[in-house]
């Protein structure tokens, strides 16, 4: 009877592991997709603002209007920098993980050894999003000032 109960528990654990691995894969994919989307958004705002500032007709804009746009360029460039660091760190994480599995490490050992890299990846992602939000806000303020003053 105990064998039957152990068999049921191991099947439940196996299904939990499969679900966990599946959703980790989905999370990993969505993390990459959203980081890429934020990168495109940052690049587009950066390019539009830069083009706007260097157009001949906007050459003599008041500093009151230029300042938020220049700040937004710096913030958006920082967001793009964090995207590059995020991508590099993520690739290192994948490489290290595959190496560890290649050395026949257990899943728990792999998780313990790659935990720091994973946390750093999330930190870079959060920094990318934060600087994008700030850059977008300053760009918006700059364009509102341009339109209404």
Short mmCIF file of N, CA, C and O in Angstrom, two decimals:
data_model
loop_
_atom_site.label_atom_id
_atom_site.label_comp_id
_atom_site.label_asym_id
_atom_site.label_seq_id
_atom_site.Cartn_x
_atom_site.Cartn_y
_atom_site.Cartn_z
N UNK A 1 0.82 -1.18 0.00
CA UNK A 1 0.00 0.00 0.00
C UNK A 1 0.87 1.26 0.00
O UNK A 1 0.54 2.23 -0.65
N UNK A 2 1.97 1.19 0.75
CA UNK A 2 2.86 2.34 0.81
C UNK A 2 3.52 2.60 -0.53
O UNK A 2 3.76 3.75 -0.90
N UNK A 3 3.77 1.54 -1.29
CA UNK A 3 4.37 1.69 -2.62
C UNK A 3 3.43 2.44 -3.57
O UNK A 3 3.86 3.27 -4.36
N UNK A 4 2.15 2.13 -3.47
CA UNK A 4 1.16 2.81 -4.32
C UNK A 4 1.11 4.29 -3.97
O UNK A 4 1.09 5.15 -4.85
N UNK A 5 1.12 4.60 -2.68
CA UNK A 5 1.09 6.00 -2.23
C UNK A 5 2.35 6.75 -2.68
O UNK A 5 2.29 7.89 -3.13
N UNK A 6 3.51 6.12 -2.54
CA UNK A 6 4.77 6.73 -2.99
C UNK A 6 4.75 6.96 -4.50
O UNK A 6 5.25 7.97 -4.99
N UNK A 7 4.18 6.02 -5.24
CA UNK A 7 4.08 6.16 -6.69
C UNK A 7 3.21 7.36 -7.06
O UNK A 7 3.53 8.14 -7.95
N UNK A 8 2.09 7.54 -6.35
CA UNK A 8 1.20 8.68 -6.60
C UNK A 8 1.91 10.00 -6.29
O UNK A 8 1.81 10.96 -7.04
N UNK A 9 2.61 10.04 -5.17
CA UNK A 9 3.34 11.25 -4.78
C UNK A 9 4.44 11.58 -5.78
O UNK A 9 4.65 12.75 -6.12
N UNK A 10 5.15 10.58 -6.26
CA UNK A 10 6.21 10.85 -7.24
C UNK A 10 5.63 11.33 -8.56
O UNK A 10 6.21 12.18 -9.23
N UNK A 11 4.45 10.81 -8.96
CA UNK A 11 3.79 11.29 -10.19
C UNK A 11 3.36 12.75 -10.03
O UNK A 11 3.51 13.55 -10.94
N UNK A 12 2.82 13.09 -8.85
CA UNK A 12 2.43 14.48 -8.59
C UNK A 12 3.64 15.40 -8.66
O UNK A 12 3.60 16.46 -9.24
N UNK A 13 4.73 14.97 -8.03
CA UNK A 13 5.96 15.78 -8.04
C UNK A 13 6.48 15.94 -9.45
O UNK A 13 6.89 17.02 -9.85
N UNK A 14 6.42 14.85 -10.22
CA UNK A 14 6.88 14.90 -11.61
C UNK A 14 6.05 15.90 -12.41
O UNK A 14 6.58 16.70 -13.17
N UNK A 15 4.72 15.85 -12.23
CA UNK A 15 3.86 16.79 -12.94
C UNK A 15 4.13 18.22 -12.50
O UNK A 15 4.12 19.15 -13.31
N UNK A 16 4.40 18.42 -11.20
CA UNK A 16 4.74 19.76 -10.72
C UNK A 16 6.04 20.23 -11.36
O UNK A 16 6.16 21.39 -11.75
N UNK A 17 7.03 19.35 -11.47
CA UNK A 17 8.30 19.71 -12.10
C UNK A 17 8.11 20.06 -13.56
O UNK A 17 8.70 21.02 -14.06
N UNK A 18 7.27 19.30 -14.26
CA UNK A 18 7.02 19.57 -15.68
C UNK A 18 6.34 20.92 -15.84
O UNK A 18 6.72 21.72 -16.69
N UNK A 19 5.34 21.20 -14.99
CA UNK A 19 4.67 22.50 -15.05
C UNK A 19 5.63 23.63 -14.74
O UNK A 19 5.62 24.66 -15.39
N UNK A 20 6.46 23.42 -13.73
CA UNK A 20 7.44 24.44 -13.35
C UNK A 20 8.39 24.73 -14.51
O UNK A 20 8.62 25.88 -14.86
N UNK A 21 8.92 23.69 -15.12
CA UNK A 21 9.85 23.87 -16.24
C UNK A 21 9.16 24.53 -17.43
O UNK A 21 9.74 25.37 -18.10
N UNK A 22 7.91 24.14 -17.68
CA UNK A 22 7.17 24.75 -18.78
C UNK A 22 6.99 26.25 -18.55
O UNK A 22 7.28 27.06 -19.44
N UNK A 23 6.54 26.62 -17.36
CA UNK A 23 6.29 28.03 -17.10
C UNK A 23 7.57 28.83 -16.98
O UNK A 23 7.59 30.01 -17.30
N UNK A 24 8.66 28.20 -16.55
CA UNK A 24 9.96 28.88 -16.56
C UNK A 24 10.37 29.19 -17.99
O UNK A 24 10.91 30.25 -18.28
N UNK A 25 10.11 28.25 -18.90
CA UNK A 25 10.41 28.48 -20.31
C UNK A 25 9.59 29.62 -20.89
O UNK A 25 10.09 30.47 -21.62
N UNK A 26 8.31 29.63 -20.55
CA UNK A 26 7.43 30.71 -21.01
C UNK A 26 7.91 32.04 -20.45
O UNK A 26 7.98 33.05 -21.16
N UNK A 27 8.27 32.05 -19.16
CA UNK A 27 8.75 33.28 -18.52
C UNK A 27 10.03 33.77 -19.21
O UNK A 27 10.18 34.96 -19.47
N UNK A 28 10.93 32.87 -19.51
CA UNK A 28 12.19 33.23 -20.16
C UNK A 28 11.93 33.84 -21.54
O UNK A 28 12.54 34.84 -21.90
N UNK A 29 11.01 33.23 -22.29
CA UNK A 29 10.67 33.78 -23.60
C UNK A 29 10.06 35.17 -23.49
O UNK A 29 10.42 36.08 -24.25
N UNK A 30 9.11 35.33 -22.58
CA UNK A 30 8.44 36.62 -22.44
C UNK A 30 9.37 37.70 -21.93
O UNK A 30 9.23 38.87 -22.30
N UNK A 31 10.31 37.32 -21.09
CA UNK A 31 11.31 38.28 -20.63
C UNK A 31 12.10 38.83 -21.81
O UNK A 31 12.30 40.04 -21.94
N UNK A 32 12.52 37.94 -22.70
CA UNK A 32 13.26 38.36 -23.89
C UNK A 32 12.42 39.22 -24.82
O UNK A 32 12.88 40.25 -25.33
N UNK A 33 11.18 38.82 -25.04
CA UNK A 33 10.29 39.57 -25.92
C UNK A 33 10.04 40.97 -25.37
O UNK A 33 10.12 41.97 -26.10
N UNK A 34 9.75 41.07 -24.08
CA UNK A 34 9.46 42.39 -23.51
C UNK A 34 10.71 43.27 -23.49
O UNK A 34 10.63 44.47 -23.76
N UNK A 35 11.88 42.70 -23.20
CA UNK A 35 13.12 43.49 -23.23
C UNK A 35 13.38 44.01 -24.64
O UNK A 35 13.78 45.16 -24.82
N UNK A 36 13.14 43.17 -25.66
CA UNK A 36 13.32 43.61 -27.04
C UNK A 36 12.33 44.71 -27.41
O UNK A 36 12.69 45.68 -28.10
N UNK A 37 11.10 44.58 -26.94
CA UNK A 37 10.09 45.60 -27.20
C UNK A 37 10.49 46.93 -26.56
O UNK A 37 10.40 47.99 -27.20
N UNK A 38 10.95 46.88 -25.33
CA UNK A 38 11.41 48.11 -24.66
C UNK A 38 12.63 48.70 -25.37
O UNK A 38 12.76 49.92 -25.45
N UNK A 39 13.50 47.85 -25.87
CA UNK A 39 14.66 48.34 -26.62
C UNK A 39 14.22 49.09 -27.88
O UNK A 39 14.72 50.18 -28.17
N UNK A 40 13.28 48.52 -28.61
CA UNK A 40 12.79 49.17 -29.83
C UNK A 40 12.12 50.49 -29.48
O UNK A 40 12.33 51.51 -30.16
N UNK A 41 11.33 50.50 -28.44
CA UNK A 41 10.65 51.72 -28.01
C UNK A 41 11.66 52.80 -27.61
O UNK A 41 11.54 53.95 -28.01
N UNK A 42 12.68 52.41 -26.84
CA UNK A 42 13.73 53.36 -26.43
C UNK A 42 14.46 53.92 -27.65
O UNK A 42 14.71 55.12 -27.73
N UNK A 43 14.80 53.04 -28.57
CA UNK A 43 15.53 53.47 -29.76
C UNK A 43 14.70 54.42 -30.62
O UNK A 43 15.23 55.39 -31.15
N UNK A 44 13.42 54.12 -30.74
CA UNK A 44 12.55 54.97 -31.55
C UNK A 44 12.41 56.36 -30.94
O UNK A 44 12.52 57.38 -31.64
N UNK A 45 12.16 56.43 -29.65
CA UNK A 45 12.04 57.73 -28.97
C UNK A 45 13.36 58.49 -29.05
O UNK A 45 13.39 59.69 -29.31
N UNK A 46 14.46 57.77 -28.84
CA UNK A 46 15.79 58.37 -28.91
C UNK A 46 16.02 58.97 -30.30
O UNK A 46 16.43 60.13 -30.43
N UNK A 47 15.77 58.20 -31.33
CA UNK A 47 15.96 58.68 -32.70
C UNK A 47 15.07 59.85 -33.05
O UNK A 47 15.52 60.83 -33.66
N UNK A 48 13.81 59.78 -32.65
CA UNK A 48 12.88 60.87 -32.93
C UNK A 48 13.30 62.15 -32.23
O UNK A 48 13.32 63.23 -32.82
N UNK A 49 13.68 62.03 -30.95
CA UNK A 49 14.10 63.22 -30.18
C UNK A 49 15.39 63.80 -30.73
O UNK A 49 15.52 65.03 -30.84
N UNK A 50 16.32 62.96 -31.08
CA UNK A 50 17.59 63.42 -31.62
C UNK A 50 17.38 64.14 -32.95
O UNK A 50 17.92 65.23 -33.18
N UNK A 51 16.56 63.55 -33.80
CA UNK A 51 16.24 64.17 -35.08
C UNK A 51 15.55 65.52 -34.87
O UNK A 51 15.86 66.50 -35.54
N UNK A 52 14.63 65.56 -33.93
CA UNK A 52 13.91 66.79 -33.64
C UNK A 52 14.86 67.89 -33.18
O UNK A 52 14.75 69.04 -33.61
N UNK A 53 15.78 67.55 -32.30
CA UNK A 53 16.72 68.55 -31.76
C UNK A 53 17.67 69.09 -32.82
O UNK A 53 18.08 70.25 -32.74
N UNK A 54 18.03 68.28 -33.79
CA UNK A 54 19.01 68.71 -34.78
C UNK A 54 18.42 69.18 -36.11
O UNK A 54 19.16 69.47 -37.04
N UNK A 55 17.10 69.27 -36.17
CA UNK A 55 16.48 69.86 -37.37
C UNK A 55 16.83 71.34 -37.43
O UNK A 55 16.93 72.02 -36.40
N UNK A 56 17.01 71.83 -38.62
CA UNK A 56 17.42 73.22 -38.82
C UNK A 56 16.42 74.21 -38.20
O UNK A 56 16.81 75.18 -37.57
N UNK A 57 15.14 73.95 -38.36
CA UNK A 57 14.13 74.88 -37.85
C UNK A 57 14.07 74.92 -36.32
O UNK A 57 13.57 75.87 -35.74
N UNK A 58 14.58 73.87 -35.67
CA UNK A 58 14.57 73.82 -34.21
C UNK A 58 15.91 74.19 -33.60
O UNK A 58 16.14 73.99 -32.41
N UNK A 59 16.78 74.75 -34.41
CA UNK A 59 18.13 75.07 -33.98
C UNK A 59 18.15 76.09 -32.84
O UNK A 59 19.01 76.03 -31.96
N UNK A 60 17.20 77.01 -32.85
CA UNK A 60 17.21 78.09 -31.86
C UNK A 60 16.11 77.94 -30.82
O UNK A 60 15.59 78.93 -30.31
N UNK A 61 15.78 76.72 -30.47
CA UNK A 61 14.79 76.49 -29.41
C UNK A 61 15.32 77.01 -28.08
O UNK A 61 16.52 76.97 -27.82
N UNK A 62 14.42 77.45 -27.27
CA UNK A 62 14.80 77.93 -25.95
C UNK A 62 15.32 76.75 -25.12
O UNK A 62 14.85 75.62 -25.24
N UNK A 63 16.29 77.03 -24.27
CA UNK A 63 16.90 75.98 -23.44
C UNK A 63 15.86 75.32 -22.54
O UNK A 63 15.96 74.14 -22.21
N UNK A 64 14.83 76.07 -22.17
CA UNK A 64 13.74 75.56 -21.35
C UNK A 64 13.06 74.37 -22.02
O UNK A 64 12.57 73.46 -21.36
N UNK A 65 13.04 74.37 -23.35
CA UNK A 65 12.43 73.28 -24.12
C UNK A 65 13.48 72.20 -24.43
O UNK A 65 13.18 71.00 -24.38
N UNK A 66 14.70 72.62 -24.71
CA UNK A 66 15.75 71.65 -25.06
C UNK A 66 16.18 70.79 -23.88
O UNK A 66 16.54 69.63 -24.06
N UNK A 67 16.19 71.35 -22.69
CA UNK A 67 16.71 70.64 -21.52
C UNK A 67 16.02 69.30 -21.27
O UNK A 67 16.70 68.28 -21.13
N UNK A 68 14.68 69.25 -21.23
CA UNK A 68 14.04 67.95 -20.99
C UNK A 68 14.34 66.95 -22.11
O UNK A 68 14.48 65.75 -21.86
N UNK A 69 14.44 67.44 -23.34
CA UNK A 69 14.74 66.54 -24.45
C UNK A 69 16.17 66.00 -24.35
O UNK A 69 16.40 64.82 -24.63
N UNK A 70 17.10 66.84 -23.95
CA UNK A 70 18.48 66.37 -23.78
C UNK A 70 18.59 65.38 -22.63
O UNK A 70 19.30 64.36 -22.73
N UNK A 71 17.87 65.64 -21.56
CA UNK A 71 17.85 64.70 -20.43
C UNK A 71 17.25 63.37 -20.88
O UNK A 71 17.74 62.30 -20.52
N UNK A 72 16.18 63.45 -21.67
CA UNK A 72 15.55 62.21 -22.14
C UNK A 72 16.51 61.40 -23.02
O UNK A 72 16.52 60.17 -22.96
N UNK A 73 17.34 62.10 -23.82
CA UNK A 73 18.32 61.38 -24.65
C UNK A 73 19.31 60.60 -23.78
O UNK A 73 19.63 59.45 -24.07
N UNK A 74 19.75 61.22 -22.71
CA UNK A 74 20.69 60.56 -21.80
C UNK A 74 20.02 59.36 -21.13
O UNK A 74 20.60 58.26 -21.04
N UNK A 75 18.79 59.54 -20.67
CA UNK A 75 18.08 58.46 -20.00
C UNK A 75 17.77 57.31 -20.96
O UNK A 75 17.91 56.12 -20.59
N UNK A 76 17.39 57.63 -22.17
CA UNK A 76 17.09 56.58 -23.15
C UNK A 76 18.35 55.84 -23.57
O UNK A 76 18.32 54.62 -23.77
N UNK A 77 19.45 56.57 -23.69
CA UNK A 77 20.72 55.92 -24.00
C UNK A 77 21.13 54.98 -22.86
O UNK A 77 21.65 53.88 -23.11
N UNK A 78 20.85 55.37 -21.64
CA UNK A 78 21.12 54.51 -20.49
C UNK A 78 20.24 53.26 -20.53
O UNK A 78 20.70 52.15 -20.22
N UNK A 79 18.99 53.42 -20.92
CA UNK A 79 18.09 52.27 -21.07
C UNK A 79 18.63 51.31 -22.13
O UNK A 79 18.62 50.08 -21.92
N UNK A 80 19.11 51.84 -23.23
CA UNK A 80 19.68 51.00 -24.29
C UNK A 80 20.94 50.29 -23.78
O UNK A 80 21.17 49.12 -24.09
N UNK A 81 21.74 50.98 -22.99
CA UNK A 81 22.93 50.37 -22.40
C UNK A 81 22.53 49.19 -21.52
O UNK A 81 23.14 48.11 -21.59
N UNK A 82 21.50 49.36 -20.69
CA UNK A 82 21.07 48.27 -19.82
C UNK A 82 20.49 47.11 -20.63
O UNK A 82 20.60 45.95 -20.23
N UNK A 83 19.90 47.40 -21.79
CA UNK A 83 19.44 46.31 -22.65
C UNK A 83 20.63 45.49 -23.13
O UNK A 83 20.59 44.26 -23.15
N UNK A 84 21.71 46.17 -23.51
CA UNK A 84 22.90 45.47 -23.97
C UNK A 84 23.49 44.61 -22.84
O UNK A 84 23.88 43.46 -23.06
N UNK A 85 23.56 45.17 -21.63
CA UNK A 85 24.06 44.41 -20.49
C UNK A 85 23.14 43.23 -20.16
O UNK A 85 23.60 42.14 -19.84
N UNK A 86 21.84 43.46 -20.26
CA UNK A 86 20.85 42.41 -20.03
C UNK A 86 21.07 41.25 -21.01
O UNK A 86 21.12 40.09 -20.61
N UNK A 87 21.22 41.58 -22.28
CA UNK A 87 21.40 40.56 -23.31
C UNK A 87 22.70 39.79 -23.09
O UNK A 87 22.72 38.55 -23.17
N UNK A 88 23.77 40.49 -22.82
CA UNK A 88 25.06 39.85 -22.58
C UNK A 88 25.00 38.92 -21.36
O UNK A 88 25.47 37.78 -21.41
N UNK A 89 24.41 39.40 -20.29
CA UNK A 89 24.30 38.61 -19.07
C UNK A 89 23.43 37.38 -19.29
O UNK A 89 23.73 36.29 -18.79
N UNK A 90 22.37 37.55 -20.03
CA UNK A 90 21.46 36.43 -20.30
C UNK A 90 22.16 35.35 -21.11
O UNK A 90 22.00 34.15 -20.85
N UNK A 91 22.94 35.76 -22.10
CA UNK A 91 23.70 34.80 -22.89
C UNK A 91 24.73 34.07 -22.03
O UNK A 91 24.93 32.86 -22.18
N UNK A 92 25.37 34.80 -21.13
CA UNK A 92 26.32 34.16 -20.20
C UNK A 92 25.60 33.16 -19.31
O UNK A 92 26.14 32.09 -19.01
N UNK A 93 24.39 33.50 -18.88
CA UNK A 93 23.60 32.60 -18.05
C UNK A 93 23.30 31.31 -18.81
O UNK A 93 23.46 30.21 -18.28
N UNK A 94 22.87 31.42 -20.06
CA UNK A 94 22.57 30.23 -20.87
C UNK A 94 23.83 29.39 -21.07
O UNK A 94 23.80 28.17 -20.98
N UNK A 95 24.95 30.05 -21.35
CA UNK A 95 26.20 29.34 -21.57
C UNK A 95 26.64 28.60 -20.31
O UNK A 95 26.99 27.42 -20.36
N UNK A 96 26.60 29.29 -19.18
CA UNK A 96 27.00 28.66 -17.92
C UNK A 96 26.08 27.50 -17.54
O UNK A 96 26.54 26.46 -17.07
N UNK A 97 24.79 27.69 -17.76
CA UNK A 97 23.83 26.63 -17.46
C UNK A 97 24.11 25.39 -18.30
O UNK A 97 24.13 24.28 -17.78
N UNK A 98 24.33 25.58 -19.59
CA UNK A 98 24.59 24.42 -20.45
C UNK A 98 25.91 23.74 -20.07
O UNK A 98 26.01 22.52 -20.12
N UNK A 99 26.91 24.51 -19.69
CA UNK A 99 28.18 23.92 -19.24
C UNK A 99 27.98 23.07 -17.99
O UNK A 99 28.54 21.98 -17.87
N UNK A 100 27.21 23.60 -17.06
CA UNK A 100 26.99 22.87 -15.81
C UNK A 100 26.23 21.56 -16.06
O UNK A 100 26.56 20.53 -15.48
N UNK A 101 25.22 21.63 -16.92
CA UNK A 101 24.51 20.39 -17.25
C UNK A 101 25.42 19.43 -18.02
O UNK A 101 25.31 18.22 -17.87
N UNK A 102 26.32 19.98 -18.83
CA UNK A 102 27.29 19.15 -19.54
C UNK A 102 28.24 18.44 -18.60
O UNK A 102 28.79 17.38 -18.93
N UNK A 103 28.46 18.99 -17.42
CA UNK A 103 29.32 18.37 -16.40
C UNK A 103 28.51 17.47 -15.47
O UNK A 103 28.98 17.11 -14.39
N UNK A 104 27.28 17.15 -15.88
CA UNK A 104 26.40 16.24 -15.14
C UNK A 104 26.05 16.75 -13.74
O UNK A 104 25.94 15.97 -12.79
N UNK A 105 25.89 18.05 -13.60
CA UNK A 105 25.44 18.62 -12.33
C UNK A 105 23.94 18.39 -12.20
O UNK A 105 23.22 18.31 -13.20
N UNK A 106 23.47 18.32 -10.97
CA UNK A 106 22.04 18.17 -10.75
C UNK A 106 21.36 19.53 -10.97
O UNK A 106 22.01 20.57 -10.97
N UNK A 107 20.06 19.46 -11.09
CA UNK A 107 19.31 20.70 -11.32
C UNK A 107 19.46 21.67 -10.15
O UNK A 107 19.59 22.87 -10.34
N UNK A 108 19.49 21.13 -8.94
CA UNK A 108 19.65 21.98 -7.75
C UNK A 108 21.02 22.66 -7.75
O UNK A 108 21.13 23.84 -7.43
N UNK A 109 22.06 21.92 -8.13
CA UNK A 109 23.40 22.50 -8.19
C UNK A 109 23.47 23.60 -9.25
O UNK A 109 24.07 24.66 -9.04
N UNK A 110 22.83 23.35 -10.38
CA UNK A 110 22.81 24.35 -11.46
C UNK A 110 22.10 25.61 -11.00
O UNK A 110 22.57 26.73 -11.21
N UNK A 111 20.95 25.44 -10.34
CA UNK A 111 20.20 26.59 -9.84
C UNK A 111 21.01 27.39 -8.83
O UNK A 111 21.01 28.62 -8.84
N UNK A 112 21.70 26.70 -7.95
CA UNK A 112 22.52 27.39 -6.94
C UNK A 112 23.67 28.17 -7.58
O UNK A 112 23.99 29.28 -7.16
N UNK A 113 24.29 27.57 -8.60
CA UNK A 113 25.46 28.21 -9.20
C UNK A 113 25.11 29.33 -10.17
O UNK A 113 25.93 30.19 -10.45
N UNK A 114 23.90 29.31 -10.71
CA UNK A 114 23.50 30.36 -11.66
C UNK A 114 22.54 31.38 -11.06
O UNK A 114 22.08 32.27 -11.76
N UNK A 115 22.26 31.26 -9.78
CA UNK A 115 21.31 32.16 -9.12
C UNK A 115 21.74 33.62 -9.21
O UNK A 115 20.94 34.50 -9.51
N UNK A 116 23.02 33.87 -8.97
CA UNK A 116 23.52 35.25 -8.99
C UNK A 116 23.38 35.88 -10.38
O UNK A 116 22.96 37.04 -10.50
N UNK A 117 23.70 35.11 -11.41
CA UNK A 117 23.58 35.63 -12.78
C UNK A 117 22.12 35.92 -13.10
O UNK A 117 21.81 36.94 -13.73
N UNK A 118 21.23 35.03 -12.67
CA UNK A 118 19.80 35.24 -12.92
C UNK A 118 19.27 36.49 -12.26
O UNK A 118 18.50 37.26 -12.85
N UNK A 119 19.70 36.72 -11.03
CA UNK A 119 19.27 37.94 -10.32
C UNK A 119 19.81 39.20 -11.01
O UNK A 119 19.12 40.21 -11.09
N UNK A 120 21.03 39.11 -11.50
CA UNK A 120 21.62 40.25 -12.21
C UNK A 120 20.87 40.53 -13.51
O UNK A 120 20.66 41.69 -13.88
N UNK A 121 20.44 39.48 -14.19
CA UNK A 121 19.65 39.64 -15.42
C UNK A 121 18.37 40.42 -15.12
O UNK A 121 18.03 41.36 -15.84
N UNK A 122 17.68 40.04 -14.05
CA UNK A 122 16.46 40.75 -13.68
C UNK A 122 16.74 42.19 -13.29
O UNK A 122 15.94 43.09 -13.58
N UNK A 123 17.87 42.44 -12.63
CA UNK A 123 18.23 43.81 -12.24
C UNK A 123 18.46 44.67 -13.49
O UNK A 123 18.00 45.81 -13.56
N UNK A 124 19.16 44.12 -14.46
CA UNK A 124 19.39 44.86 -15.72
C UNK A 124 18.06 45.14 -16.42
O UNK A 124 17.85 46.23 -16.96
N UNK A 125 17.18 44.17 -16.42
CA UNK A 125 15.87 44.35 -17.04
C UNK A 125 15.09 45.46 -16.35
O UNK A 125 14.52 46.34 -17.01
N UNK A 126 15.07 45.43 -15.03
CA UNK A 126 14.35 46.47 -14.28
C UNK A 126 14.96 47.85 -14.51
O UNK A 126 14.23 48.85 -14.63
N UNK A 127 16.28 47.92 -14.58
CA UNK A 127 16.94 49.20 -14.87
C UNK A 127 16.58 49.68 -16.27
O UNK A 127 16.36 50.88 -16.48
N UNK A 128 16.55 48.78 -17.23
CA UNK A 128 16.18 49.15 -18.59
C UNK A 128 14.79 49.78 -18.61
O UNK A 128 14.59 50.84 -19.21
N UNK A 129 13.85 49.14 -17.96
CA UNK A 129 12.47 49.64 -17.94
C UNK A 129 12.37 50.97 -17.21
O UNK A 129 11.70 51.90 -17.67
N UNK A 130 13.06 51.09 -16.09
CA UNK A 130 13.02 52.33 -15.30
C UNK A 130 13.56 53.51 -16.11
O UNK A 130 12.93 54.58 -16.16
N UNK A 131 14.72 53.32 -16.75
CA UNK A 131 15.29 54.42 -17.53
C UNK A 131 14.45 54.73 -18.77
O UNK A 131 14.38 55.88 -19.20
N UNK A 132 13.80 53.73 -19.33
CA UNK A 132 12.89 53.98 -20.45
C UNK A 132 11.72 54.85 -19.98
O UNK A 132 11.37 55.83 -20.64
N UNK A 133 11.14 54.51 -18.85
CA UNK A 133 10.00 55.29 -18.34
C UNK A 133 10.42 56.74 -18.06
O UNK A 133 9.69 57.67 -18.42
N UNK A 134 11.56 56.91 -17.43
CA UNK A 134 12.04 58.27 -17.15
C UNK A 134 12.34 59.02 -18.45
O UNK A 134 11.98 60.19 -18.60
N UNK A 135 13.00 58.36 -19.39
CA UNK A 135 13.32 58.99 -20.67
C UNK A 135 12.07 59.38 -21.43
O UNK A 135 11.98 60.46 -22.02
N UNK A 136 11.08 58.49 -21.44
CA UNK A 136 9.82 58.79 -22.11
C UNK A 136 9.13 59.98 -21.46
O UNK A 136 8.62 60.87 -22.15
N UNK A 137 9.14 60.03 -20.14
CA UNK A 137 8.51 61.13 -19.42
C UNK A 137 9.17 62.46 -19.76
O UNK A 137 8.48 63.45 -20.05
N UNK A 138 10.50 62.50 -19.74
CA UNK A 138 11.20 63.75 -20.08
C UNK A 138 10.98 64.13 -21.54
O UNK A 138 10.84 65.33 -21.85
N UNK A 139 10.95 63.17 -22.43
CA UNK A 139 10.67 63.47 -23.85
C UNK A 139 9.27 64.04 -23.99
O UNK A 139 9.06 65.03 -24.72
N UNK A 140 8.33 63.45 -23.30
CA UNK A 140 6.95 63.93 -23.35
C UNK A 140 6.85 65.36 -22.84
O UNK A 140 6.19 66.21 -23.46
N UNK A 141 7.51 65.63 -21.73
CA UNK A 141 7.52 67.00 -21.18
C UNK A 141 8.13 67.97 -22.19
O UNK A 141 7.59 69.06 -22.42
N UNK A 142 9.24 67.58 -22.81
CA UNK A 142 9.89 68.45 -23.79
C UNK A 142 8.98 68.75 -24.98
O UNK A 142 8.89 69.91 -25.42
N UNK A 143 8.30 67.74 -25.48
CA UNK A 143 7.42 67.97 -26.63
C UNK A 143 6.17 68.76 -26.24
O UNK A 143 5.67 69.57 -27.02
N UNK A 144 5.67 68.56 -25.05
CA UNK A 144 4.53 69.36 -24.58
C UNK A 144 4.95 70.83 -24.45
O UNK A 144 4.20 71.73 -24.85
N UNK A 145 6.13 71.07 -23.90
CA UNK A 145 6.62 72.45 -23.79
C UNK A 145 6.78 73.07 -25.19
O UNK A 145 6.46 74.24 -25.40
N UNK A 146 7.25 72.29 -26.13
CA UNK A 146 7.42 72.78 -27.50
C UNK A 146 6.07 73.15 -28.11
O UNK A 146 5.95 74.19 -28.79
N UNK A 147 5.08 72.31 -27.89
CA UNK A 147 3.77 72.55 -28.51
C UNK A 147 3.02 73.72 -27.89
O UNK A 147 2.30 74.43 -28.59
N UNK A 148 3.19 73.95 -26.59
CA UNK A 148 2.36 74.93 -25.91
C UNK A 148 3.08 76.22 -25.52
O UNK A 148 2.47 77.12 -24.97
N UNK A 149 4.40 76.31 -25.76
CA UNK A 149 5.11 77.54 -25.38
C UNK A 149 5.87 78.11 -26.54
O UNK A 149 6.26 77.65 -27.46
#
